[in-house]
Coordinates of C-alpha atoms in Angstrom, one line a residue:
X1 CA 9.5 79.2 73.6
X2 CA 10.5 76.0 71.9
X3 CA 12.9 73.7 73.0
X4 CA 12.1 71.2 70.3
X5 CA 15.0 72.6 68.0
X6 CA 16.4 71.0 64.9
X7 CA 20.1 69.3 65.4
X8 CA 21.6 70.9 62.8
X9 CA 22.9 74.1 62.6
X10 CA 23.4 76.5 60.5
X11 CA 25.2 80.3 59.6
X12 CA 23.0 83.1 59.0
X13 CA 23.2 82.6 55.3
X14 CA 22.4 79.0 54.8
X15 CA 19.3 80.0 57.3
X16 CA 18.0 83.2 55.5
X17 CA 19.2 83.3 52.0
X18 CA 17.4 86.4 51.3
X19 CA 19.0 88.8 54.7
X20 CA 20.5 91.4 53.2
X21 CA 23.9 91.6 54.4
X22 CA 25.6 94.8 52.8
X23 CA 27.2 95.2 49.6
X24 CA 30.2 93.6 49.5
X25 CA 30.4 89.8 49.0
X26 CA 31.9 87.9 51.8
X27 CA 35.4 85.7 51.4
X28 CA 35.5 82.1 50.1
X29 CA 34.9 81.0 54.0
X30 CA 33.4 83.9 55.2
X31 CA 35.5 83.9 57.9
X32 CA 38.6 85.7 60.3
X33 CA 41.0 83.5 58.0
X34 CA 40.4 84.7 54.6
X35 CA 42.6 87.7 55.5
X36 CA 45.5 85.7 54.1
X37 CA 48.4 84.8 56.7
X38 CA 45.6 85.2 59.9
X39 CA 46.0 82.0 62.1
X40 CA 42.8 80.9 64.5
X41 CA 42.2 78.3 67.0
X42 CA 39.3 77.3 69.4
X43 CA 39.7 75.1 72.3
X44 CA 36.8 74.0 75.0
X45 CA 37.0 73.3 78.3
X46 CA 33.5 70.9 79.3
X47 CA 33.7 68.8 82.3
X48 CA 31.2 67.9 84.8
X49 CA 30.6 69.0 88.3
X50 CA 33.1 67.2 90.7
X51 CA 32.4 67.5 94.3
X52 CA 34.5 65.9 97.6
X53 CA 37.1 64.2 94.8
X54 CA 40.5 63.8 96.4
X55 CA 42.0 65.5 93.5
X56 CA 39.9 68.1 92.3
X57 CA 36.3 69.7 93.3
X58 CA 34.4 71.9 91.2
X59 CA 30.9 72.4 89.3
X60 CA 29.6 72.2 85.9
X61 CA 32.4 73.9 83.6
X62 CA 32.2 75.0 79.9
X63 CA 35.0 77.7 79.1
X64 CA 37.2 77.7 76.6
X65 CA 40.3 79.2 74.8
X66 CA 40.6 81.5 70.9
X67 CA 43.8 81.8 69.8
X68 CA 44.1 84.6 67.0
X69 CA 47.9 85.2 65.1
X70 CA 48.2 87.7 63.0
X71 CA 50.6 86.4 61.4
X72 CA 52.5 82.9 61.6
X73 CA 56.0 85.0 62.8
X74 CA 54.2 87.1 65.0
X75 CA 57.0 87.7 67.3
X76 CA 59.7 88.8 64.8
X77 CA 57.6 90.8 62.5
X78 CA 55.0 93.2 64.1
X79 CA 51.5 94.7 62.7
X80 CA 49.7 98.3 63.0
X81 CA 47.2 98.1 64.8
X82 CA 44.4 100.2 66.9
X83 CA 41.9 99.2 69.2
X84 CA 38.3 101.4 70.5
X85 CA 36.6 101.0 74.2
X86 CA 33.2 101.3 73.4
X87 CA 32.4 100.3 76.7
X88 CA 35.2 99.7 79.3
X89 CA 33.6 97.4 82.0
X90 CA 36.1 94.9 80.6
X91 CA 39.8 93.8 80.1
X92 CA 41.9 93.7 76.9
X93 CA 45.6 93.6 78.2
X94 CA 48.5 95.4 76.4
X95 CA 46.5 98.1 75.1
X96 CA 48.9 100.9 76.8
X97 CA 51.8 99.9 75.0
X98 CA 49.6 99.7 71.5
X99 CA 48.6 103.5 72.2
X100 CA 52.1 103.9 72.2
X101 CA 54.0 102.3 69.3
X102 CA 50.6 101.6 67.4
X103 CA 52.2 97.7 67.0
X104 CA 51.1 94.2 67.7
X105 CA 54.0 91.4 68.3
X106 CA 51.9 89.0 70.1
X107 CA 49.0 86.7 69.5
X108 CA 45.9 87.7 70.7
X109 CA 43.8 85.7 73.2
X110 CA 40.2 85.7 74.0
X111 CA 39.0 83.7 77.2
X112 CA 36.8 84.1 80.6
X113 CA 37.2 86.7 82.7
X114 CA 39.2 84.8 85.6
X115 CA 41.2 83.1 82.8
X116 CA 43.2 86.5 81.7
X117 CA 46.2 85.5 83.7
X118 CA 47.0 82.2 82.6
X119 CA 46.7 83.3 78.7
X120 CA 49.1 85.9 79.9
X121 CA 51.4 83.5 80.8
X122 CA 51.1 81.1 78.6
X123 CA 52.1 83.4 76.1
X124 CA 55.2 83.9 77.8
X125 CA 55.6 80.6 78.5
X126 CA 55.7 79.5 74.2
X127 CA 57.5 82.4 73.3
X128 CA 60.0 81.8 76.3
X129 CA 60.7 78.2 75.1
X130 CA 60.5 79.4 71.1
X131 CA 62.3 82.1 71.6
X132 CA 64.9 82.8 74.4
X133 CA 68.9 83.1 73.2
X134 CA 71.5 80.9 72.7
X135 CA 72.6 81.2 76.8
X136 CA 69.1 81.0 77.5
X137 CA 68.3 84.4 78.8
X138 CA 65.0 86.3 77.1
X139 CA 66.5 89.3 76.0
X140 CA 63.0 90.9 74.4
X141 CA 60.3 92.7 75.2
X142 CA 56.6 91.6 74.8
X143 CA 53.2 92.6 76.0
X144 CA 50.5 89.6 75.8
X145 CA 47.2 90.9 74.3
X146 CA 44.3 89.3 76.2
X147 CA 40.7 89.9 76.3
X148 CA 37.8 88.3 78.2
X149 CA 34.2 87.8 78.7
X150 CA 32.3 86.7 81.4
X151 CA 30.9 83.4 81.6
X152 CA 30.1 82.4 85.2
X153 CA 26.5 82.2 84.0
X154 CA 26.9 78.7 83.0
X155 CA 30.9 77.6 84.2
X156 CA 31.8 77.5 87.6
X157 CA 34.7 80.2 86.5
X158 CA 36.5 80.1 90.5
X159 CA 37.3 76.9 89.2
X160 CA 39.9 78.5 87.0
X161 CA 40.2 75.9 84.3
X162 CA 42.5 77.2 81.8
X163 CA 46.3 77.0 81.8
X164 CA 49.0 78.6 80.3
X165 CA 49.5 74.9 78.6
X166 CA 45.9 75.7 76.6
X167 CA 47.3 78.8 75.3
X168 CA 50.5 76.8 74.2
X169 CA 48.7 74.7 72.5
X170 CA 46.7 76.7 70.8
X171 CA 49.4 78.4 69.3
X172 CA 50.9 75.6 68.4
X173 CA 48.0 74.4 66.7
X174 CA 46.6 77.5 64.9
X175 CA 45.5 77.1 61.4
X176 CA 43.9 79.1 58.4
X177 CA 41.1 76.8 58.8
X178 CA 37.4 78.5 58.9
X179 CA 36.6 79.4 62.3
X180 CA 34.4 77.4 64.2
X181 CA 31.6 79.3 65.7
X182 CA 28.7 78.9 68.3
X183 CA 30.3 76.9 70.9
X184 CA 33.6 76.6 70.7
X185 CA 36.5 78.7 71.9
X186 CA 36.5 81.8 74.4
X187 CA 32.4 81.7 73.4
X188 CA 32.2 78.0 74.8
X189 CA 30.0 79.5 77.7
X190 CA 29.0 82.6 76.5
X191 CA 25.3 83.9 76.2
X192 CA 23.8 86.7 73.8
X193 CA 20.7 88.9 73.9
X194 CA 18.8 85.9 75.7
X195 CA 20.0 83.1 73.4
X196 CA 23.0 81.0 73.4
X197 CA 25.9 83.2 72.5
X198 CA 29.5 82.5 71.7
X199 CA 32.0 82.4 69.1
X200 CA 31.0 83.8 65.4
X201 CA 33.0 85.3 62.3
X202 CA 32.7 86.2 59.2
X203 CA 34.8 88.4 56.1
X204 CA 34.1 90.7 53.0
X205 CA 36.2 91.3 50.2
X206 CA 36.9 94.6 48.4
X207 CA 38.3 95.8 45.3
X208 CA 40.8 98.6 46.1
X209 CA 43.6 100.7 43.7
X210 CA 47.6 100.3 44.3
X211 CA 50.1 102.3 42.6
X212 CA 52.6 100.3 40.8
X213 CA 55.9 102.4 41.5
X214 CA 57.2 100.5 38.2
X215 CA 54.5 101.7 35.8
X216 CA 53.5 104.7 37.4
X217 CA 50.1 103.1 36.9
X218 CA 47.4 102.4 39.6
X219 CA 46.5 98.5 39.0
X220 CA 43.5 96.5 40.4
X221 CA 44.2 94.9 43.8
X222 CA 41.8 92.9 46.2
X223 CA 41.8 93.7 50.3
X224 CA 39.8 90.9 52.8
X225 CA 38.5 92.5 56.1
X226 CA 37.5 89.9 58.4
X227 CA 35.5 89.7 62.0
X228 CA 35.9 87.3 64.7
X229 CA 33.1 88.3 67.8
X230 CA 33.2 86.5 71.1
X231 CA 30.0 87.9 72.1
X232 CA 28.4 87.5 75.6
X233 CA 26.0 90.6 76.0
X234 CA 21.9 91.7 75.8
X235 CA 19.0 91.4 76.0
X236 CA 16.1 89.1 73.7
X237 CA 13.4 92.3 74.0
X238 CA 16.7 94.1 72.1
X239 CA 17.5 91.4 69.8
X240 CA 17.4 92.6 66.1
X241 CA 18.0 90.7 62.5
X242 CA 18.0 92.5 59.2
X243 CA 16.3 95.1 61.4
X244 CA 13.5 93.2 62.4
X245 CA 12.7 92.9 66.1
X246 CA 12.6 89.2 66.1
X247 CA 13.3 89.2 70.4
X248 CA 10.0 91.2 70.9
X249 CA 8.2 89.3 68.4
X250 CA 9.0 86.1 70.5
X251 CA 8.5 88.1 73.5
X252 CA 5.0 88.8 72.1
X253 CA 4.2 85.0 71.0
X254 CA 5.7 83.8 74.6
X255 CA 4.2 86.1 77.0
X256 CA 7.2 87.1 78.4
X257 CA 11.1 87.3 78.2
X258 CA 14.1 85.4 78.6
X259 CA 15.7 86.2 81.3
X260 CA 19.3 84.1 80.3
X261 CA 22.1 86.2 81.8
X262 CA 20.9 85.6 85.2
X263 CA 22.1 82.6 87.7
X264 CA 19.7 79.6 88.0
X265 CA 16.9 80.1 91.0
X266 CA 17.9 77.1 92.1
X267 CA 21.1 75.2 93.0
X268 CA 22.9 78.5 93.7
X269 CA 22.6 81.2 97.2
X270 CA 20.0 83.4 96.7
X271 CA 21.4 86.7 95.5
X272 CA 20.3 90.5 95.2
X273 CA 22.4 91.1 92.7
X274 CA 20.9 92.7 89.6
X275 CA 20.8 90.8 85.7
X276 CA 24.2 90.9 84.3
X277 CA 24.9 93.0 80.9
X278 CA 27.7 91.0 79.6
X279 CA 30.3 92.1 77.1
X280 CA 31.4 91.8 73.5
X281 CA 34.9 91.5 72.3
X282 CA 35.7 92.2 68.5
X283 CA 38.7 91.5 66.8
X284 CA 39.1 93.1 63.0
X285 CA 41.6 91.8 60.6
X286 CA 42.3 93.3 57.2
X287 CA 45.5 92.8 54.5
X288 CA 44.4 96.8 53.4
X289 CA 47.6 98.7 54.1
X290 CA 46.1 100.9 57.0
X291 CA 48.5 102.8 59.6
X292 CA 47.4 102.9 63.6
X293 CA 45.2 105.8 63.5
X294 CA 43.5 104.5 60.3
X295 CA 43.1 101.1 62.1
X296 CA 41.6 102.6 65.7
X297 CA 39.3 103.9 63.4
X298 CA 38.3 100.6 61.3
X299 CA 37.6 99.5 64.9
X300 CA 34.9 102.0 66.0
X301 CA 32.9 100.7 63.0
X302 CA 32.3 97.5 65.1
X303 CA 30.0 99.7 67.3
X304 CA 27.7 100.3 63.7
X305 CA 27.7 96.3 63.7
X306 CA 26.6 95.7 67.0
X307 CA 24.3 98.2 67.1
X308 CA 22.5 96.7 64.1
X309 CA 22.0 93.7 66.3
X310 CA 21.0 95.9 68.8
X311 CA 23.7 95.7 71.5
X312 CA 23.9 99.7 73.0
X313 CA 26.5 99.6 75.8
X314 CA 25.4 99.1 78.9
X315 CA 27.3 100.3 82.0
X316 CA 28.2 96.7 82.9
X317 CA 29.4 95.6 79.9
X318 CA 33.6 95.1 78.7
X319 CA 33.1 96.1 74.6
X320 CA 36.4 96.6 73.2
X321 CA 37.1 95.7 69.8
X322 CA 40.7 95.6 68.1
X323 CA 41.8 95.8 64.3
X324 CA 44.9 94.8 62.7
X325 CA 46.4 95.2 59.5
X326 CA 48.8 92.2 57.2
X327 CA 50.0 94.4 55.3
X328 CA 53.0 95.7 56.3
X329 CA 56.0 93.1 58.5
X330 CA 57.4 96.0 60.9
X331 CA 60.7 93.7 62.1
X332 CA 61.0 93.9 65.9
X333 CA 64.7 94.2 65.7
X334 CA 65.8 96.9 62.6
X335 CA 69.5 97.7 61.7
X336 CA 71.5 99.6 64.4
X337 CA 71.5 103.0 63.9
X338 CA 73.9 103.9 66.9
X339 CA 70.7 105.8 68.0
X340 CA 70.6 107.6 65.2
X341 CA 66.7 108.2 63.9
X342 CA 66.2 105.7 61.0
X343 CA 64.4 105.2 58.4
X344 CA 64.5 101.5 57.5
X345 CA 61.7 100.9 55.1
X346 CA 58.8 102.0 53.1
X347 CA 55.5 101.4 53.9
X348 CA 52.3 102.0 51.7
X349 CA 48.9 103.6 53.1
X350 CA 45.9 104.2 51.8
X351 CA 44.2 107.7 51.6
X352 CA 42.0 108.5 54.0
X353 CA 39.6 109.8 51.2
X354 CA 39.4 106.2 49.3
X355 CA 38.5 104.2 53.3
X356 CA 34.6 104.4 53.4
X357 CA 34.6 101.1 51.6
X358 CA 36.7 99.2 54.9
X359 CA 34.2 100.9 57.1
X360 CA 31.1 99.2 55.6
X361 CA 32.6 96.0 55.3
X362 CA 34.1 96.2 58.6
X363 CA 30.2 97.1 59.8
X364 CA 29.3 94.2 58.0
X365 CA 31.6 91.7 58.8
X366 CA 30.8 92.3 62.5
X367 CA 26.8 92.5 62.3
X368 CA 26.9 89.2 60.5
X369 CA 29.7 87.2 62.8
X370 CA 27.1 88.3 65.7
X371 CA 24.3 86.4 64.1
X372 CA 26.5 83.5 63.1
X373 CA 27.5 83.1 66.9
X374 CA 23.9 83.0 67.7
X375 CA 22.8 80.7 64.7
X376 CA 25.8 78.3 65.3
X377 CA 25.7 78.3 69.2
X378 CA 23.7 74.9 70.5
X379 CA 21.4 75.2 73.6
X380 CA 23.6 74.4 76.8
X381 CA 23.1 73.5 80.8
X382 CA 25.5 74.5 82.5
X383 CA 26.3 76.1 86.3
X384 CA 23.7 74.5 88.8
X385 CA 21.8 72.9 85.9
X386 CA 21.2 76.2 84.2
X387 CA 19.8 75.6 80.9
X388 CA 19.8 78.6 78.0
X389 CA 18.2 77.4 74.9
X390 CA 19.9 78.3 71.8
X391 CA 18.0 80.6 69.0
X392 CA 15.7 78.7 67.4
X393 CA 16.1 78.8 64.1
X394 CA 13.2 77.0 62.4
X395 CA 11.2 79.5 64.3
X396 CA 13.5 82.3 63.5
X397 CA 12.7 81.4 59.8
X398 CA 9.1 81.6 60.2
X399 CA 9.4 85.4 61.4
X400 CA 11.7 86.9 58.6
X401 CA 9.2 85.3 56.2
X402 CA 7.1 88.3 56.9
X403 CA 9.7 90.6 56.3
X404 CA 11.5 89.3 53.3

């Protein structure tokens, strides 16, 4: 394998102009935020291995923090939502009470594995200062959504780098901005079928029907579904684009396979313990009006995606993927109804019979934000001087010539 990569990266598209990438054309960023009103920030976390310091003492760290609000008043107006365990050797907080109520009043936070509980309370922590009463007492209800991936392969996670303050900030500092990909984020030190891993999104836009309760008339209307994939999971013997096994075919030109989700041989205690599988965590946005059950659905689709890629669910590995809908603003606080059931507003759906179209896209979306992480992500060393070389894309170009 090649370590002599180009500096410049580059998304799947700009790298293979001729992939075929399903039917729908992508959004003017291709990204999470062209579902209009969807917030996103990445933060990083590198520092350098301190040992024996007064203050602190710790090796080689590269973790990081995404920050995804559905909406900019996330807190006072709630969306549908569902969310899908493909695999469930992982943790996505606050799912119990989304089986429930089918609603998402919170942002949603991807991270490392050890980091769960300080985006859980750093969560708290903005909305407690945002949004606590006039006498100061929270007199609310909220359920942080958090999901993680594990990156101790290259970050000294004991360490426990990020604090609730990095979650504060990051909502703070949310934007419609593309997404930045590779690594950045939650994906900082994340690895993928034998590559560098990490961060990757991407969108597709679709032309749907509305009725006009005015007219009486169905008119034109245009819905975005977007994917953001923190993906940290695989193998390079599995690794598949546009269908074509490019991971054996480097396998074949190498001699042999990466092995990258496995702790350096040296620097570290000799362990028995087997290759790691990694994870995948998928979040879905779309401004279609879908209800709960229409949404857990939109989220399986994920799993066609992934498995394009060729990521099949190993026992090891957390895959959970969430989707959310824009659509509809579901206030947390109605009119009293002296406990009375209510009715307080209309809300549109779609037919079930008219959905195919979000599935593909969905499908899409996710397949194509999987190869953006790997085309974006940068070759790092990391834990112990643990190097994983990032997909190499000159020779990646070189193989789908045959193919295209």
């Amino acid at each position: 394998m090649s370590s002599n990569q180009p500096a410049r990266r580059a998304r799947v598209r700009d790298i293979l102009p001729k992939l075929k990438l399903g039917f729908y054309q992508p959004g003017p960023s291709n990204s999470l935020t062209d579902v209009p009103g969807v917030l996103v920030h990445t933060e990083s976390i590198i520092r350098p291995s301190v040992i024996h310091s007064l203050s602190e003492s710790h090796r080689e760290i590269r973790t990081g923090v995404t920050t995804i609000l559905p909406r900019k008043d996330f807190f006072h107006q709630g969306c549908y939502a569902g969310y899908f365990r493909f695999n469930g050797s992982g943790e996505m907080t606050g799912v119990h009470w989304l089986d429930e109520t089918g609603l998402i009043n919170t942002p949603i936070i991807i991270t490392n594995s050890f980091a769960v509980g300080a985006a859980y309370g750093g969560i708290y922590e903005y909305c407690i200062q945002k949004y606590r009463n006039s006498r100061g007492i929270c007199d609310w209800f909220l359920l942080p959504l958090v999901a993680e991936t594990f990156d101790g392969i290259m970050s000294d996670i004991g360490a426990m780098p990020v604090t609730p303050q990095h979650i504060v900030r990051g909502i703070e500092q949310a934007s419609s901005d593309p997404v930045k990909e590779g690594n950045t984020g939650g994906g900082t030190g994340m690895l993928c079928q034998g590559f560098k891993g990490g961060t990757g999104s991407s969108s597709r836009i679709i032309e749907g029907l509305e009725l006009n309760e005015a007219t009486g008339k169905k008119g034109l209307v245009t819905y975005h579904v977007g994917s953001l994939v923190q993906c940290n999971y695989g193998a390079q013997r599995d690794l598949r684009i546009g269908g074509v096994p490019v991971g054996r075919l480097f396998m074949e030109e190498d001699g042999g396979e990466i092995n990258s989700m496995g702790w350096a041989e040296e620097g570290l205690e000799k362990t028995s313990r087997p290759q790691q599988d990694g994870s995948i965590i998928v979040i879905i946005a779309t401004s279609a009006p879908l209800h709960p059950i229409q949404l857990q659905r939109l989220a399986k689709r994920a799993t066609v995606g992934l498995a394009r890629v060729c990521g099949w669910g190993s026992n090891g590995s957390g895959d959970i993927f969430l989707a959310f809908s824009t659509a509809h603003e579901i206030p947390r606080d109605p009119p009293d109804s002296d406990r009375k059931p209510t009715v307080s507003q209309k809300i549109r759906i779609m037919e079930d019979t008219s959905i195919n179209a979000l599935f593909e896209a969905a499908a899409d979306a996710v397949e194509e934000a999987i190869y953006n992480a790997l085309c974006m992500a940068e070759t790092m060393v990391g834990l112990a001087g643990k190097k994983v070389e990032a997909l190499d894309l000159e020779r990646l170009k070189r193989v789908m010539e045959k193919y295209q």
